[in-house]
Amino acid sequence: MSPPEHFTVAYQINPWMRLDQPVDRELAIKQWDGLRTALLDLGHQVHVLPAVAGLPDMVFAANGAFSVDRVVYGARFKYPQRSAEADAHRAFYEERSADWKFVAPTQVNEGEGDFAYVPGRKLILAGHGFRTETAAHAEAQDVLGRPVISLRLVDERFYHLDTALAVLDDERITYYPGAFSAGSVRVLEQLFPDAVLADEEDALAFGLNLVSDGRNVLLNTEAGAYAGKLAAAGFRPVQVDLGELKRGGGSVKCCVAELRP
Ligand code: ARG
């Protein structure tokens, strides 16, 4: 995680970002710290990547890389405003090269924003349409040695895969069908007939932008109805208020780069 010490909306690269609505940075820092504390309380370890001045979106740490079984496929951001973030993430892994093998990308991809791993199936789910290029899906498959299922995102409000789909445990996923092309929905239905389905309201509340440890699911407070669906499916929702981060177009998942050691 990387603290929102320099968080602001200084440019607009997704429909949630509004240049005319100021960000309350103090509040953002407080909310971010609430998420960090919630993770620690659940027994997880959190590394903090220091914020860098001039990189207002760096709080969205999920975009910095994507790793599977200690191989790290680096990010290459679509927009120049964020491109330097990739170097900070790369340095994090290279400083720990005994544990992580870092591979630099040649194709545009935004890390865990557009890649998700389903451990029990040894499958990678990957989004394209707004940020990550399909060429990066092929590159990730080569680098990580796991099949990559390409899914096309069609609604600009859900511009990253992690705003529309999440992995809940080793086998189960959850997604909002309206964010995907009809063909991609058929692929998801075939592979995951037992998925927890979300509706538009759940997705707009950024409910799908969650982090799950297989039992506890951390998600935005706004997504109350969706938390009920997760509870009905046997998970334990833990709601965290990240309202201020939503002004940048992100929530819980965007703030966490999962290391899965
Ligand atoms: N403002 C950031 C962007 O548009 C938000 C990134 C959200 N991160 C995520 N993993 N979905 O790039």
mmCIF file of C-alpha atoms in Angstrom, residues 93-234:
data_model
loop_
_atom_site.group_PDB
_atom_site.id
_atom_site.type_symbol
_atom_site.label_atom_id
_atom_site.label_comp_id
_atom_site.label_asym_id
_atom_site.label_seq_id
_atom_site.Cartn_x
_atom_site.Cartn_y
_atom_site.Cartn_z
ATOM 1 C CA TYR A 93 10.617 -6.057 -5.829
ATOM 2 C CA GLU A 94 14.224 -5.669 -6.955
ATOM 3 C CA GLU A 95 15.247 -4.768 -3.404
ATOM 4 C CA ARG A 96 13.758 -8.142 -2.412
ATOM 5 C CA SER A 97 15.133 -10.129 -5.334
ATOM 6 C CA ALA A 98 15.811 -13.171 -3.150
ATOM 7 C CA ASP A 99 12.035 -13.564 -2.888
ATOM 8 C CA TRP A 100 10.708 -12.037 -6.110
ATOM 9 C CA LYS A 101 11.708 -12.389 -9.747
ATOM 10 C CA PHE A 102 10.804 -9.125 -11.484
ATOM 11 C CA VAL A 103 10.180 -9.101 -15.246
ATOM 12 C CA ALA A 104 9.860 -5.728 -16.990
ATOM 13 C CA PRO A 105 6.973 -5.438 -19.466
ATOM 14 C CA THR A 106 7.153 -4.246 -23.061
ATOM 15 C CA GLN A 107 3.355 -3.873 -23.401
ATOM 16 C CA VAL A 108 0.955 -1.404 -21.797
ATOM 17 C CA ASN A 109 -0.685 -2.959 -18.740
ATOM 18 C CA GLU A 110 -1.874 -1.647 -15.380
ATOM 19 C CA GLY A 111 -0.969 -4.525 -13.084
ATOM 20 C CA GLU A 112 -3.604 -5.895 -10.755
ATOM 21 C CA GLY A 113 -5.985 -3.236 -11.988
ATOM 22 C CA ASP A 114 -6.496 -5.465 -15.044
ATOM 23 C CA PHE A 115 -5.146 -8.848 -13.947
ATOM 24 C CA ALA A 116 -6.585 -11.226 -11.340
ATOM 25 C CA TYR A 117 -5.397 -14.689 -10.319
ATOM 26 C CA VAL A 118 -7.629 -17.648 -9.461
ATOM 27 C CA PRO A 119 -5.259 -19.862 -7.427
ATOM 28 C CA GLY A 120 -7.332 -23.058 -7.308
ATOM 29 C CA ARG A 121 -7.654 -23.054 -11.096
ATOM 30 C CA LYS A 122 -4.167 -21.658 -11.812
ATOM 31 C CA LEU A 123 -5.860 -19.207 -14.175
ATOM 32 C CA ILE A 124 -5.293 -15.528 -14.840
ATOM 33 C CA LEU A 125 -8.274 -13.326 -15.732
ATOM 34 C CA ALA A 126 -7.330 -10.205 -17.671
ATOM 35 C CA GLY A 127 -9.237 -7.115 -18.748
ATOM 36 C CA HIS A 128 -8.792 -4.992 -21.866
ATOM 37 C CA GLY A 129 -10.727 -2.246 -23.577
ATOM 38 C CA PHE A 130 -9.657 0.871 -21.680
ATOM 39 C CA ARG A 131 -6.152 0.519 -20.221
ATOM 40 C CA THR A 132 -4.300 -2.791 -20.599
ATOM 41 C CA GLU A 133 -3.543 -3.913 -24.173
ATOM 42 C CA THR A 134 -4.344 -7.455 -25.312
ATOM 43 C CA ALA A 135 -0.667 -7.817 -26.298
ATOM 44 C CA ALA A 136 0.070 -7.565 -22.563
ATOM 45 C CA HIS A 137 -2.258 -10.507 -21.898
ATOM 46 C CA ALA A 138 -0.091 -12.646 -24.182
ATOM 47 C CA GLU A 139 3.058 -11.260 -22.580
ATOM 48 C CA ALA A 140 1.753 -11.996 -19.073
ATOM 49 C CA GLN A 141 0.977 -15.592 -20.103
ATOM 50 C CA ASP A 142 4.547 -15.981 -21.357
ATOM 51 C CA VAL A 143 6.123 -14.393 -18.289
ATOM 52 C CA LEU A 144 3.931 -16.060 -15.672
ATOM 53 C CA GLY A 145 3.315 -19.427 -17.334
ATOM 54 C CA ARG A 146 -0.394 -19.551 -16.561
ATOM 55 C CA PRO A 147 -3.304 -19.450 -19.019
ATOM 56 C CA VAL A 148 -4.676 -15.941 -19.459
ATOM 57 C CA ILE A 149 -8.379 -15.513 -20.171
ATOM 58 C CA SER A 150 -8.977 -12.203 -21.976
ATOM 59 C CA LEU A 151 -12.143 -10.344 -21.036
ATOM 60 C CA ARG A 152 -13.355 -7.225 -22.790
ATOM 61 C CA LEU A 153 -14.585 -4.315 -20.680
ATOM 62 C CA VAL A 154 -17.259 -2.206 -22.393
ATOM 63 C CA ASP A 155 -18.462 0.376 -19.838
ATOM 64 C CA GLU A 156 -16.043 3.258 -19.243
ATOM 65 C CA ARG A 157 -17.205 3.666 -15.628
ATOM 66 C CA PHE A 158 -15.616 0.246 -15.036
ATOM 67 C CA TYR A 159 -12.380 0.904 -16.861
ATOM 68 C CA HIS A 160 -10.211 -1.563 -14.924
ATOM 69 C CA LEU A 161 -11.042 -5.259 -14.426
ATOM 70 C CA ASP A 162 -10.863 -4.762 -10.646
ATOM 71 C CA THR A 163 -13.836 -2.384 -10.721
ATOM 72 C CA ALA A 164 -16.024 -5.135 -12.237
ATOM 73 C CA LEU A 165 -14.656 -8.495 -11.050
ATOM 74 C CA ALA A 166 -12.899 -9.940 -8.018
ATOM 75 C CA VAL A 167 -11.571 -13.292 -6.846
ATOM 76 C CA LEU A 168 -13.192 -14.344 -3.555
ATOM 77 C CA ASP A 169 -11.305 -17.539 -2.721
ATOM 78 C CA ASP A 170 -9.353 -20.313 -4.463
ATOM 79 C CA GLU A 171 -12.202 -21.056 -6.874
ATOM 80 C CA ARG A 172 -14.956 -18.486 -6.671
ATOM 81 C CA ILE A 173 -15.212 -15.129 -8.320
ATOM 82 C CA THR A 174 -17.737 -12.302 -8.325
ATOM 83 C CA TYR A 175 -18.492 -9.924 -11.189
ATOM 84 C CA TYR A 176 -20.905 -7.415 -12.687
ATOM 85 C CA PRO A 177 -21.944 -8.813 -16.098
ATOM 86 C CA GLY A 178 -22.922 -5.382 -17.490
ATOM 87 C CA ALA A 179 -19.276 -4.290 -17.512
ATOM 88 C CA PHE A 180 -18.270 -6.985 -20.025
ATOM 89 C CA SER A 181 -18.955 -7.742 -23.688
ATOM 90 C CA ALA A 182 -21.595 -10.445 -24.313
ATOM 91 C CA GLY A 183 -18.905 -12.906 -25.406
ATOM 92 C CA SER A 184 -16.843 -12.290 -22.294
ATOM 93 C CA VAL A 185 -19.919 -12.865 -20.103
ATOM 94 C CA ARG A 186 -20.396 -16.253 -21.809
ATOM 95 C CA VAL A 187 -16.759 -17.121 -21.066
ATOM 96 C CA LEU A 188 -17.243 -16.199 -17.398
ATOM 97 C CA GLU A 189 -20.497 -18.194 -17.210
ATOM 98 C CA GLN A 190 -18.769 -21.246 -18.664
ATOM 99 C CA LEU A 191 -15.751 -21.074 -16.339
ATOM 100 C CA PHE A 192 -17.482 -19.858 -13.169
ATOM 101 C CA PRO A 193 -21.097 -21.071 -13.034
ATOM 102 C CA ASP A 194 -21.133 -20.507 -9.249
ATOM 103 C CA ALA A 195 -19.957 -16.874 -9.342
ATOM 104 C CA VAL A 196 -21.555 -14.308 -7.045
ATOM 105 C CA LEU A 197 -23.250 -11.872 -9.420
ATOM 106 C CA ALA A 198 -23.334 -8.156 -8.724
ATOM 107 C CA ASP A 199 -25.730 -5.611 -10.213
ATOM 108 C CA GLU A 200 -25.113 -2.107 -11.501
ATOM 109 C CA GLU A 201 -25.795 -0.495 -8.121
ATOM 110 C CA ASP A 202 -23.218 -2.775 -6.451
ATOM 111 C CA ALA A 203 -20.647 -1.935 -9.114
ATOM 112 C CA LEU A 204 -21.339 1.818 -8.929
ATOM 113 C CA ALA A 205 -20.782 1.645 -5.160
ATOM 114 C CA PHE A 206 -17.363 0.142 -6.004
ATOM 115 C CA GLY A 207 -18.359 -3.014 -4.133
ATOM 116 C CA LEU A 208 -16.439 -5.237 -6.548
ATOM 117 C CA ASN A 209 -13.247 -3.303 -5.890
ATOM 118 C CA LEU A 210 -12.617 -5.610 -2.924
ATOM 119 C CA VAL A 211 -9.831 -7.564 -1.291
ATOM 120 C CA SER A 212 -10.625 -11.066 -0.036
ATOM 121 C CA ASP A 213 -8.465 -13.456 1.965
ATOM 122 C CA GLY A 214 -10.820 -16.318 1.185
ATOM 123 C CA ARG A 215 -13.065 -15.652 4.146
ATOM 124 C CA ASN A 216 -12.947 -11.944 5.099
ATOM 125 C CA VAL A 217 -13.883 -9.585 2.290
ATOM 126 C CA LEU A 218 -12.840 -5.954 2.691
ATOM 127 C CA LEU A 219 -15.063 -3.623 0.721
ATOM 128 C CA ASN A 220 -16.306 -0.058 0.524
ATOM 129 C CA THR A 221 -19.024 0.948 3.073
ATOM 130 C CA GLU A 222 -21.201 2.331 0.299
ATOM 131 C CA ALA A 223 -21.754 -1.199 -1.042
ATOM 132 C CA GLY A 224 -24.155 -2.301 1.699
ATOM 133 C CA ALA A 225 -26.556 -4.363 -0.412
ATOM 134 C CA TYR A 226 -23.675 -6.148 -2.083
ATOM 135 C CA ALA A 227 -22.081 -6.923 1.315
ATOM 136 C CA GLY A 228 -25.329 -8.773 2.075
ATOM 137 C CA LYS A 229 -24.934 -10.879 -1.085
ATOM 138 C CA LEU A 230 -21.393 -11.826 -0.065
ATOM 139 C CA ALA A 231 -22.570 -12.776 3.419
ATOM 140 C CA ALA A 232 -25.319 -14.940 1.893
ATOM 141 C CA ALA A 233 -22.632 -16.667 -0.197
ATOM 142 C CA GLY A 234 -20.711 -17.568 2.988
#
